[in-house]
Coordinates of C-alpha atoms in Angstrom, one line a residue:
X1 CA 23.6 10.9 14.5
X2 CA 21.6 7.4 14.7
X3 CA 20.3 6.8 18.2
X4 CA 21.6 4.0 19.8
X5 CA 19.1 1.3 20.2
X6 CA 18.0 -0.6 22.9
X7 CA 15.6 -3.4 22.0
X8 CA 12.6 -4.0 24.3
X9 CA 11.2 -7.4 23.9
X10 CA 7.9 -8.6 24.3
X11 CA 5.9 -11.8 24.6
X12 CA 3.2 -12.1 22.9
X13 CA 0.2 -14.0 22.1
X14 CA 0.6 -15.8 19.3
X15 CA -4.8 -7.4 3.7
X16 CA -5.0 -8.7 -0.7
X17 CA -6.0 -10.6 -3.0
X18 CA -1.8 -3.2 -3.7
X19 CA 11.5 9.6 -17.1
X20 CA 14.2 11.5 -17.1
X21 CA 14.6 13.8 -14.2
X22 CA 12.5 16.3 -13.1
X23 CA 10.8 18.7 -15.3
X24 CA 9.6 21.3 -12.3
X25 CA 11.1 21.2 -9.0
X26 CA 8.5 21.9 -6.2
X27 CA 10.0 24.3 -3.5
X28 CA 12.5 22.5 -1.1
X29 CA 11.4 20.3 1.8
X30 CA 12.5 23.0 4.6
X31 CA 10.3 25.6 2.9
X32 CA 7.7 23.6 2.7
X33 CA 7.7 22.5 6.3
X34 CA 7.2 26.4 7.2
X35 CA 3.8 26.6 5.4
X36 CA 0.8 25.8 5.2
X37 CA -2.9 26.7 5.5
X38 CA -4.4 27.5 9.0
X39 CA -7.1 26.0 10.5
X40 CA -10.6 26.8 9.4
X41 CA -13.5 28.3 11.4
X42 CA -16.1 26.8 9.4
X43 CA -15.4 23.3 8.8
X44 CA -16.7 21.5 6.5
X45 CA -20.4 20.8 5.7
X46 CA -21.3 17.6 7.2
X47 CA -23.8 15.7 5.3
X48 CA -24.7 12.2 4.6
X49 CA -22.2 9.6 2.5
X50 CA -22.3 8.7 -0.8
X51 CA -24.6 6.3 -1.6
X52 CA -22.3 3.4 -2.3
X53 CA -20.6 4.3 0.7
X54 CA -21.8 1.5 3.4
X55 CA -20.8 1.9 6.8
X56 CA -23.0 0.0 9.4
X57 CA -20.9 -0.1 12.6
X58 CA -20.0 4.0 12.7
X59 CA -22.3 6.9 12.5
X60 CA -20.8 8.4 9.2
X61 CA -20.9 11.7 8.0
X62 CA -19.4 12.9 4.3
X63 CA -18.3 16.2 2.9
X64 CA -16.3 17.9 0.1
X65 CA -12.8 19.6 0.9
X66 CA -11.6 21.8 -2.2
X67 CA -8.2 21.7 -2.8
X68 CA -6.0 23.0 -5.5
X69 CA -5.5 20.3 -8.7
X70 CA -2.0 22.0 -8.9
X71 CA -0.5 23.4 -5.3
X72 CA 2.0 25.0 -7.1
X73 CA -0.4 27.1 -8.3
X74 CA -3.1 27.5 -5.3
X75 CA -5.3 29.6 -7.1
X76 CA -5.8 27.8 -10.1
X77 CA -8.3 24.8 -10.7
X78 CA -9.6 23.3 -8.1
X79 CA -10.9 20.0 -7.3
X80 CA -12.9 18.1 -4.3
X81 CA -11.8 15.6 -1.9
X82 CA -14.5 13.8 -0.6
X83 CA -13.8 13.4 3.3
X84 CA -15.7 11.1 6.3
X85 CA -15.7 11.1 9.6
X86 CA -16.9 9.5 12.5
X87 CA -17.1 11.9 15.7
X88 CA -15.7 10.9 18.7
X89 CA -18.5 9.2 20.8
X90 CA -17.0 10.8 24.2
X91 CA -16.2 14.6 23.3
X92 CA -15.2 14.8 26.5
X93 CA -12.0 12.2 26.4
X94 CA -11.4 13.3 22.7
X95 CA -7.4 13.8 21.4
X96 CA -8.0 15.1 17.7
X97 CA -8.4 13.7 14.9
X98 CA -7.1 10.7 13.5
X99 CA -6.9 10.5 9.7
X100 CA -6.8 6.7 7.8
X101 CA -5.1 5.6 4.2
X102 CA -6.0 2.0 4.0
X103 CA -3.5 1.6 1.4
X104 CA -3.4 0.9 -2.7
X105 CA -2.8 3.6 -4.1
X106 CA -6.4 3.4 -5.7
X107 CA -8.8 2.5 -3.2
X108 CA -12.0 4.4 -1.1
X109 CA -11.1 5.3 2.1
X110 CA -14.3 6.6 2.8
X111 CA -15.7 3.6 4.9
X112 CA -12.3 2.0 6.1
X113 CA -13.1 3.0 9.9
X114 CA -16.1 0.5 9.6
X115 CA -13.4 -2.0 8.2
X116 CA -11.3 -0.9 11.0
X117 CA -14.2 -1.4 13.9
X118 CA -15.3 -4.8 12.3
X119 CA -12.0 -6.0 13.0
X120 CA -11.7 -4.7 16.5
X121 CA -10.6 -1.0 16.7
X122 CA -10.4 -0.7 20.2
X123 CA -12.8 1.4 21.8
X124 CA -10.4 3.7 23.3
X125 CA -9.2 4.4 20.1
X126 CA -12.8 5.6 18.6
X127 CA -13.1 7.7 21.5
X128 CA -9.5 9.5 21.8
X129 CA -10.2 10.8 18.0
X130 CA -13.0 12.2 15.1
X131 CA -11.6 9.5 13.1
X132 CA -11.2 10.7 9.0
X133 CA -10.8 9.0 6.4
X134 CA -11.0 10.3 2.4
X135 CA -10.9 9.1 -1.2
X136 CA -7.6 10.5 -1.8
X137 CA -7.4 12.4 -5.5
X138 CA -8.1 9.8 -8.7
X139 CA -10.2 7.6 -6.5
X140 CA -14.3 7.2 -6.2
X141 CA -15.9 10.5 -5.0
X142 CA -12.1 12.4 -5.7
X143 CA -12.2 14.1 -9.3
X144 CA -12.0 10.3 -10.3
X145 CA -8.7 9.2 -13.1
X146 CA -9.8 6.8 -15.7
X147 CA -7.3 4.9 -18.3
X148 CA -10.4 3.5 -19.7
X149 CA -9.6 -0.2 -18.5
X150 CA -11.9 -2.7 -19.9
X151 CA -13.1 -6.7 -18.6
X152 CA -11.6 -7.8 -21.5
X153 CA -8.0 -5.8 -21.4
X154 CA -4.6 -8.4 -20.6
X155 CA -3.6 -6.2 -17.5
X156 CA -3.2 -7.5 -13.9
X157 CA -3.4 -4.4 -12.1
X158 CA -0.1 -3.2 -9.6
X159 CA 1.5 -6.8 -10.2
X160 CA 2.8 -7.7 -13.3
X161 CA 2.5 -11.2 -14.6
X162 CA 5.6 -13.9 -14.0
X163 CA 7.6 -13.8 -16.9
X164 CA 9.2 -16.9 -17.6
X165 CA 11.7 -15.8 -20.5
X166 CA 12.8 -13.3 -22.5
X167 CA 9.7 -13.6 -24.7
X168 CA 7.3 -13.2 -21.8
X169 CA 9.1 -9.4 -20.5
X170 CA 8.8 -8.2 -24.6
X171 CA 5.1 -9.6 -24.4
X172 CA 4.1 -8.0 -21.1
X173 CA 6.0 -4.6 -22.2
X174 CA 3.6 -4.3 -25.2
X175 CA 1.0 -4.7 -22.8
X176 CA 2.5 -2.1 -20.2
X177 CA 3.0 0.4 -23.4
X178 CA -1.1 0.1 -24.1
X179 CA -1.9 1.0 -20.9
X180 CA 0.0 4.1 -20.9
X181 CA -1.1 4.9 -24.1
X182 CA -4.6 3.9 -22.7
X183 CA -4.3 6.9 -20.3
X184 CA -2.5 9.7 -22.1
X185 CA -5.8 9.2 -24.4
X186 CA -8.4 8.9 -21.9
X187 CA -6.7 11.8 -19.7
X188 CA -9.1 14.6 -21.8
X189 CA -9.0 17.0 -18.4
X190 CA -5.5 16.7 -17.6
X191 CA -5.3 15.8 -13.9
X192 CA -3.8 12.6 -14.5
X193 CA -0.5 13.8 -13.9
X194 CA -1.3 15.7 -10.6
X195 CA -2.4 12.3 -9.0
X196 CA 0.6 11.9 -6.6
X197 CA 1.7 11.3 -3.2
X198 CA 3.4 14.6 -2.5
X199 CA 0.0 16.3 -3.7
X200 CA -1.9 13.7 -1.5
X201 CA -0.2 14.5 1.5
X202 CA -1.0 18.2 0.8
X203 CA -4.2 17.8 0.4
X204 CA -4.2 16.0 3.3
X205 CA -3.0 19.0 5.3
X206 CA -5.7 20.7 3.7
X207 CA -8.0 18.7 4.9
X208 CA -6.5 19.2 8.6
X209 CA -7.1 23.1 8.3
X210 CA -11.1 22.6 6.8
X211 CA -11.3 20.4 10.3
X212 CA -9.9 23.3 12.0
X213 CA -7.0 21.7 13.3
X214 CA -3.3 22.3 14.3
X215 CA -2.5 18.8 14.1
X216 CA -3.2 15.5 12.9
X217 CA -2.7 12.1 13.7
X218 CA -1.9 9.3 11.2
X219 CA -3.1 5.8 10.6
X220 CA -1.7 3.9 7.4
X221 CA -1.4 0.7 6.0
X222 CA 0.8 -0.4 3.1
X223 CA 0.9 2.0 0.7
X224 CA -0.5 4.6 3.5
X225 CA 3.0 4.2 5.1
X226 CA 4.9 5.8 1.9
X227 CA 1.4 8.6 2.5
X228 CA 1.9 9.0 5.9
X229 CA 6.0 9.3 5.7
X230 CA 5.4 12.0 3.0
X231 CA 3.0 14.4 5.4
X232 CA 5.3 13.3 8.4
X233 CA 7.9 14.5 6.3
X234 CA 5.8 18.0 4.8
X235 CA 4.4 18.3 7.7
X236 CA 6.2 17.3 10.4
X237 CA 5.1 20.5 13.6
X238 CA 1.5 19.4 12.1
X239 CA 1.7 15.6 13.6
X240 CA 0.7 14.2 16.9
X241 CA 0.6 10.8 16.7
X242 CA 1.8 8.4 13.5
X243 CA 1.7 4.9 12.7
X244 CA 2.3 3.3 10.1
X245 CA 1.6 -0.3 9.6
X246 CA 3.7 -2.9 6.5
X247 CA 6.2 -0.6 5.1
X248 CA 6.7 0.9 1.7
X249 CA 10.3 1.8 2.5
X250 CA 9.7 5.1 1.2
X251 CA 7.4 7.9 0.6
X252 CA 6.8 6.4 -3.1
X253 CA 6.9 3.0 -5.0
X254 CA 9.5 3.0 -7.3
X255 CA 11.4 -0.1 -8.9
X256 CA 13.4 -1.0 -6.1
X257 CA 10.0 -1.5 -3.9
X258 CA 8.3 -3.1 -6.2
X259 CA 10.7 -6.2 -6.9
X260 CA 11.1 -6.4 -3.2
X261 CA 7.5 -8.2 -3.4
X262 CA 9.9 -10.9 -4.8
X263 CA 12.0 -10.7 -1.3
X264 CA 8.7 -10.7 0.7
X265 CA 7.1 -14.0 -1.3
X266 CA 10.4 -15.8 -0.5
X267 CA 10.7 -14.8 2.9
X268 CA 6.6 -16.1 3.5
X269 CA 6.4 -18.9 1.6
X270 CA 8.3 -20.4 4.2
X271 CA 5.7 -20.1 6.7
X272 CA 2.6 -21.3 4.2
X273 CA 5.0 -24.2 3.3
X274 CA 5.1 -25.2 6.7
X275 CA 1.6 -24.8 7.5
X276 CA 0.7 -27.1 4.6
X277 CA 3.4 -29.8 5.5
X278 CA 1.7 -30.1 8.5
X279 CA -2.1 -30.9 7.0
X280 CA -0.4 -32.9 4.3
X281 CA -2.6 -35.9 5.3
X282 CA -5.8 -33.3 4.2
X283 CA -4.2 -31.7 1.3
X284 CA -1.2 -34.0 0.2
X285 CA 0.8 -30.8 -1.3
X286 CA 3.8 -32.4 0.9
X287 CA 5.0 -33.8 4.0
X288 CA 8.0 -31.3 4.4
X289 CA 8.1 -28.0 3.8
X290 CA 10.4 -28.7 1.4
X291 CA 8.1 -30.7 -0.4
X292 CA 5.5 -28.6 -0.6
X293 CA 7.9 -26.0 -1.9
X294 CA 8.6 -28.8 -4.6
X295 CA 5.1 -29.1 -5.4
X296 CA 4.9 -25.5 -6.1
X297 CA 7.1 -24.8 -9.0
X298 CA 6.3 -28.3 -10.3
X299 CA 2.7 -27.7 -10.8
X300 CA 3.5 -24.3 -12.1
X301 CA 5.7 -25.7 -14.6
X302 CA 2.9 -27.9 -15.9
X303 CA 0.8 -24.8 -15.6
X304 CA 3.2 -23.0 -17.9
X305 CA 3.3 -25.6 -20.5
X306 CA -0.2 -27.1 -20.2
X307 CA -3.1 -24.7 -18.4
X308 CA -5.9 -26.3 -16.4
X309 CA -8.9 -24.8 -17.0
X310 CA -8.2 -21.7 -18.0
X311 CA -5.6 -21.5 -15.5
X312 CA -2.2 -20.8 -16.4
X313 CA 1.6 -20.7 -14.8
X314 CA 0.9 -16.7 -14.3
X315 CA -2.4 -16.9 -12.7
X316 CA -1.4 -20.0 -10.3
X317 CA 1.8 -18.3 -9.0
X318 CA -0.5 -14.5 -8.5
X319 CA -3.2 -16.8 -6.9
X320 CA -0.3 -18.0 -4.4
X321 CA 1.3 -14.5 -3.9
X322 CA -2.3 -13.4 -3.0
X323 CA -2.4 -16.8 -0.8
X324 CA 0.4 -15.4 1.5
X325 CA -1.2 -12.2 2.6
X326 CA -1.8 -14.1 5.8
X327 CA -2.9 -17.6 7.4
X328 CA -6.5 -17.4 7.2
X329 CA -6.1 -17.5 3.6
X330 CA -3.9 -20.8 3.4
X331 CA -6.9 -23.4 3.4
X332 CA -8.4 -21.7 0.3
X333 CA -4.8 -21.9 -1.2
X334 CA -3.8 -25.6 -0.1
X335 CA -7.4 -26.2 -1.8
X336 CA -6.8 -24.5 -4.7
X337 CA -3.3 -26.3 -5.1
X338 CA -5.1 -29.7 -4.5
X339 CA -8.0 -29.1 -7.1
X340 CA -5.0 -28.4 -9.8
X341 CA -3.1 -31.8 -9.3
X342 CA -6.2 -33.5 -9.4
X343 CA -7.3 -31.5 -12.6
X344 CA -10.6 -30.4 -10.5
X345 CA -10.7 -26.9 -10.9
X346 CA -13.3 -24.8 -13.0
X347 CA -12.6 -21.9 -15.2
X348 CA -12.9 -18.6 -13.8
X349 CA -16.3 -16.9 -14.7
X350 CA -15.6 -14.7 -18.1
X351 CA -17.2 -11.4 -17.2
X352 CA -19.3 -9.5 -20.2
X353 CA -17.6 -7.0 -22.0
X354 CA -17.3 -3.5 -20.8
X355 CA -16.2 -0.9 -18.4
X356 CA -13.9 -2.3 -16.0
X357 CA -15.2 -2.2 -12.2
X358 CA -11.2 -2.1 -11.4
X359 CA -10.7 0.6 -13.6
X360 CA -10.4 3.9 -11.6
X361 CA -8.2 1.3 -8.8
X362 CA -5.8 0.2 -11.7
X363 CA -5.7 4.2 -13.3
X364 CA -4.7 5.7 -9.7
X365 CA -2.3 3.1 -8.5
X366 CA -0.4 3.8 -12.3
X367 CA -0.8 7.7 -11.8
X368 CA 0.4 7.9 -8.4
X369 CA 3.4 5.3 -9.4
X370 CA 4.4 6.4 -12.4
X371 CA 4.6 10.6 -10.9
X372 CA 6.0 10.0 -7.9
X373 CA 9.2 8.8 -9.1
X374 CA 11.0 8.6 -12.7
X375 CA 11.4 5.0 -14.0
X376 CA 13.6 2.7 -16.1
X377 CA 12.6 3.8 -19.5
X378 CA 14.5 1.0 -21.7
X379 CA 13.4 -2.6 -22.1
X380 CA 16.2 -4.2 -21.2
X381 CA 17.2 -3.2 -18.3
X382 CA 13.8 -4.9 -16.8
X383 CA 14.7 -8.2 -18.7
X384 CA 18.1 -8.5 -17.0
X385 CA 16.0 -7.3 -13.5
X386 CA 13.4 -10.6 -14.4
X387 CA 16.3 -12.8 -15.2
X388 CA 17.9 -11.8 -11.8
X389 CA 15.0 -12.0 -9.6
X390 CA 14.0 -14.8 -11.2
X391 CA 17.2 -16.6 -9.9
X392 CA 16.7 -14.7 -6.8
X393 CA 13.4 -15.2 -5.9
X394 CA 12.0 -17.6 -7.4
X395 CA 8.7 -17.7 -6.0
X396 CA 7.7 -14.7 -7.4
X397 CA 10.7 -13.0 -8.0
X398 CA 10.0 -12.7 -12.0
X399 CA 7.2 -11.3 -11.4
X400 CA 7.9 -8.0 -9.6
X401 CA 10.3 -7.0 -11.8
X402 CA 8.2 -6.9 -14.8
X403 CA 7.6 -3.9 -16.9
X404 CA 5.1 -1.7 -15.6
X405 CA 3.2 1.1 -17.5
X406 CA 5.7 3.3 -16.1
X407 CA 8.3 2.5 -18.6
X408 CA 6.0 4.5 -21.2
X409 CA 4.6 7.0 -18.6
X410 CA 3.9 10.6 -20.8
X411 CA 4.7 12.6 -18.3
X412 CA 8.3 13.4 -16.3
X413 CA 7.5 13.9 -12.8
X414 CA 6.8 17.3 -11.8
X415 CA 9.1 17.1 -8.7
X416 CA 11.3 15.0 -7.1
X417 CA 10.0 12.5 -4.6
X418 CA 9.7 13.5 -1.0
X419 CA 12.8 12.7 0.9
X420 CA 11.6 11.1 4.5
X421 CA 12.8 14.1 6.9
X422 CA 14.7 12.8 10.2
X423 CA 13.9 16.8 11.3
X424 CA 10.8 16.8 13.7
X425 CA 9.0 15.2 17.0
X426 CA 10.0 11.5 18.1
X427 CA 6.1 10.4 16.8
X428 CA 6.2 7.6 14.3
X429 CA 6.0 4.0 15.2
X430 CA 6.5 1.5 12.2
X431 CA 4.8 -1.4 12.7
X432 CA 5.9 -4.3 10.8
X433 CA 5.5 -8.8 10.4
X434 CA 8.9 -10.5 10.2
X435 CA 6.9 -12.5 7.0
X436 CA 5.0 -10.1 4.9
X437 CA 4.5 -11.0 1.2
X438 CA 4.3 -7.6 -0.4
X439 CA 6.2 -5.4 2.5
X440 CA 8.8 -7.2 4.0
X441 CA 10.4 -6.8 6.8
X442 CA 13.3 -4.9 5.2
X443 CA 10.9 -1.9 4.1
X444 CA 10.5 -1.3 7.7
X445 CA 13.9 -1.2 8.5
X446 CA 14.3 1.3 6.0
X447 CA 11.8 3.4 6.9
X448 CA 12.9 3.5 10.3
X449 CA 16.7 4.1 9.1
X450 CA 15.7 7.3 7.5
X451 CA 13.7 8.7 10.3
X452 CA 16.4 8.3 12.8
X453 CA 15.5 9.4 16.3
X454 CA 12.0 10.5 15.1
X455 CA 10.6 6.7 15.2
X456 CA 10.9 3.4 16.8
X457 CA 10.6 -0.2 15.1
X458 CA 7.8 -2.3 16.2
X459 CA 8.6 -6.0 14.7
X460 CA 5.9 -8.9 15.2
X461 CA 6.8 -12.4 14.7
X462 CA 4.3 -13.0 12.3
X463 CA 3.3 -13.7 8.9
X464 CA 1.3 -11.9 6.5
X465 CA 0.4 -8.2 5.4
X466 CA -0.8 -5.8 8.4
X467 CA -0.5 -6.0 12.1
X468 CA -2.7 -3.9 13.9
X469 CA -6.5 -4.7 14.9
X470 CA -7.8 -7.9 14.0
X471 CA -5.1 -9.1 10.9
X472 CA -2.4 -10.9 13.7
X473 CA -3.2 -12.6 17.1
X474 CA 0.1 -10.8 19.1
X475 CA -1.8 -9.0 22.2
X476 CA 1.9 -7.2 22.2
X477 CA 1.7 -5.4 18.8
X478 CA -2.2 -4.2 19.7
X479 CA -1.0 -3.1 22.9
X480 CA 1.5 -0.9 22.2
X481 CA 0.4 0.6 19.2
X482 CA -2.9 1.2 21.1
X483 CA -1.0 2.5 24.2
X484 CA 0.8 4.9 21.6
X485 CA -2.1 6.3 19.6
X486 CA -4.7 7.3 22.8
X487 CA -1.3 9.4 24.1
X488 CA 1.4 6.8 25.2
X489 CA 4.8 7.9 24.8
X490 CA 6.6 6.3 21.9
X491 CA 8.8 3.3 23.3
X492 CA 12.2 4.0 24.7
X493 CA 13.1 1.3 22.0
X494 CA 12.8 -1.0 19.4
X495 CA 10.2 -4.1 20.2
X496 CA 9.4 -7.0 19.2
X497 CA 7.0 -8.9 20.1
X498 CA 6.9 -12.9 20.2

């Protein structure tokens, strides 16, 4: 039964610009939550970091953790996760370990504790914990995934581009149809369909038995909240602390999540609008929220029909969806929105032909989307989704429910999607802004709705994507997820702070 809830509230002080069903069905949750390998004597070999991993501010240390490409089949090929970690500083006040996921899917996590301690990880934290994070499989020094994207290929990455008609969802669906195409071909070794977040969050608890471990704890932002609710859920006697910071919803991305980026854009722009109505006399974009709102789709409607250097409808509505992932990026937008009505603005820099630097990124974040979860395989049904979110949300609304590579995915998933287990200790905290662009607020209610009694809702008044350490201002937030992860009880109740 769902606890009753008793809302604790807090004053407060007041990261950019990510088939049909299924073919093999990996062994049911419960099982699952019984197994699981035992913690290592050895550890693993510490050594230095990759070279291209830079990490000033923490004394880091790499190694490889092999795991199996399949876990279904433990003793068959296996791969290497390249892990870090920065040792406690005072062994002596030491809680575990506390593993990161800074989010994408697609992105090194090898050097996100420097992020972390640029921004202000407090120091209590860096002590209580060996702090770990990993490239998880598909990305930089993990058995890397490549579609073979290119600087000259039409393709925008995890966000589609706004479709403003009919002709604009048949146009982008050729394009999505490419891409998979693109990685069916390029996928000569056949681990692209292994990239996943259920096999993530296995090797993760790999990774906690090379450490030599009984438990982890969990840090995750963004997509790391569908990561962490997956080994919470695998996993859930092998967690101590877990927080998880601008909500998913869910252990995967599936349609559903992605057009609520359509929901999050409308609920922020609000907040950017006002921010600009109140420099109006600096940027003229309005002198009412409402009239900067106004400005908005009537210079992207000139965009659409007339581009200004180089700059199109598409690109000026992705540059303002990027724009809202919180207010220290609003002067660069209100600039950029300023240069456009004054027909200042320079083309974007063509970069030479080749190898795309986003390419691994742009192959994991497909892989991992497109296997966690089977898609809408039929054209249409994302042209009435754009027609209705376009009406919707019409910020951005057309946008996230474009066709996405998944539509033409090769592969069925090889298992259902992990189901978020309410069955475990009272250890997650969701952490969540009341504005975020790309995980609204209503991805951490349902997170915390299918959790039940296991986790408690932590809502700041704020805007933008992330909360804790250095992204808000709200001393409240910082203070009771820190309180929580050096050994605090979870709160008695929801909070929210401001």
């Amino acid at each position: 039964m769902r606890r009753r809830r008793t809302a604790v509230r807090a004053t407060a002080l007041a990261a950019l610009v990510g088939l049909a069903g299924a073919a093999m069905a990996a062994p049911a949750a419960a099982q699952e939550r019984e197994r699981g390998p035992v913690p290592s004597a050895a550890g693993p070999a510490w050594g230095p970091c990759p070279a291209d991993v830079v990490a000033p501010l923490v004394d880091l240390r790499c190694a490889p953790v092999t795991v199996p490409l399949d876990h279904r089949e433990p003793g068959g090929e296996q791969i290497q996760i390249m892990v870090s970690r920065a040792a406690s500083p005072k062994p002596e006040k030491r809680r575990g370990v506390l593993m990161l996921n800074q989010g994408g899917p697609g992105g090194s996590g090898l050097a996100f504790v420097n992020d972390l301690v640029k921004r202000g990880l407090p120091a209590n934290v860096q002590e209580s914990y060996d702090i770990i994070g990993f490239d998880t499989r598909g990305v930089g020094h993990s058995a890397p995934v490549s579609c073979g994207f290119t600087t000259d290929q039409d393709y925008t990455g995890n966000i589609p581009p706004y479709a403003a008609d009919d002709a604009a969802v048949s146009e982008q669906a050729a394009i999505a149809k490419d891409v998979a195409q693109r990685c069916a071909a390029h996928d000569r070794n056949g681990h692209l369909r292994h990239v996943s977040t259920a096999n993530v969050a296995r090797d993760m608890d790999r990774i906690r038995a090379a450490l030599g471990e009984e438990k982890i704890s969990f840090l995750g932002f963004s997509y790391g909240s569908a990561l962490g609710a997956a080994y919470a859920s695998l996993f859930p006697g092998r967690t101590d602390r877990v927080v998880l910071d601008s909500n998913v919803g869910d252990t995967h991305l599936d349609q559903g999540g992605i057009r609520r980026y359509g929901l999050g854009a409308e609920e922020t722009f609000g907040d950017f609008a006002r921010w600009a109505a109140d420099r109006h006399g600096t940027y003229g974009l309005g002198a009412t929220p409402e009239a900067v709102r106004a400005t908005y789709f009537s210079l992207a409607a000139r965009l659409d029909e007339t581009p200004s250097a180089g700059i199109d409808g598409r690109v000026f509505r992705l540059a303002t969806f990027a724009g809202l992932y919180g207010p220290t990026l609003y002067g660069v937008t209100a600039a950029t929105w300023q240069s456009l009505l004054t027909g200042g603005t320079a083309p974007a820099p063509v970069p030479p032909p080749g190898p795309s630097p986003s390419d691994t990124m742009f192959s994991a974040f497909i892989a991992t989307t497109c296997n966690d979860v089977a898609w809408p395989r039929d054209v249409e049904s994302y042209r009435r989704a754009v027609a209705q979110d376009r009406e919707r949300y019409p910020v951005f609304g057309a946008a996230a429910a474009n066709v996405l590579p998944c539509a033409f995915w090769p592969h069925p998933p090889a298992e259902p999607p992990v189901a978020v287990s309410g069955e475990g200790p009272a250890n997650v905290l969701i952490v969540q802004n009341r504005h975020d662009p790309v995980t609204p607020l209503r991805g951490g209610q349902l997170l915390d709705e299918k959790f039940g009694d296991r986790s408690r809702l932590l809502v700041e008044n704020g805007s933008g994507h992330g909360v804790y350490v250095g992204v808000g201002d709200s001393a409240c937030a910082l203070d009771t997820t820190t309180a929580f992860l050096v050994g605090g009880p979870l709160p008695p109740g929801d909070v929210t702070c401001g």
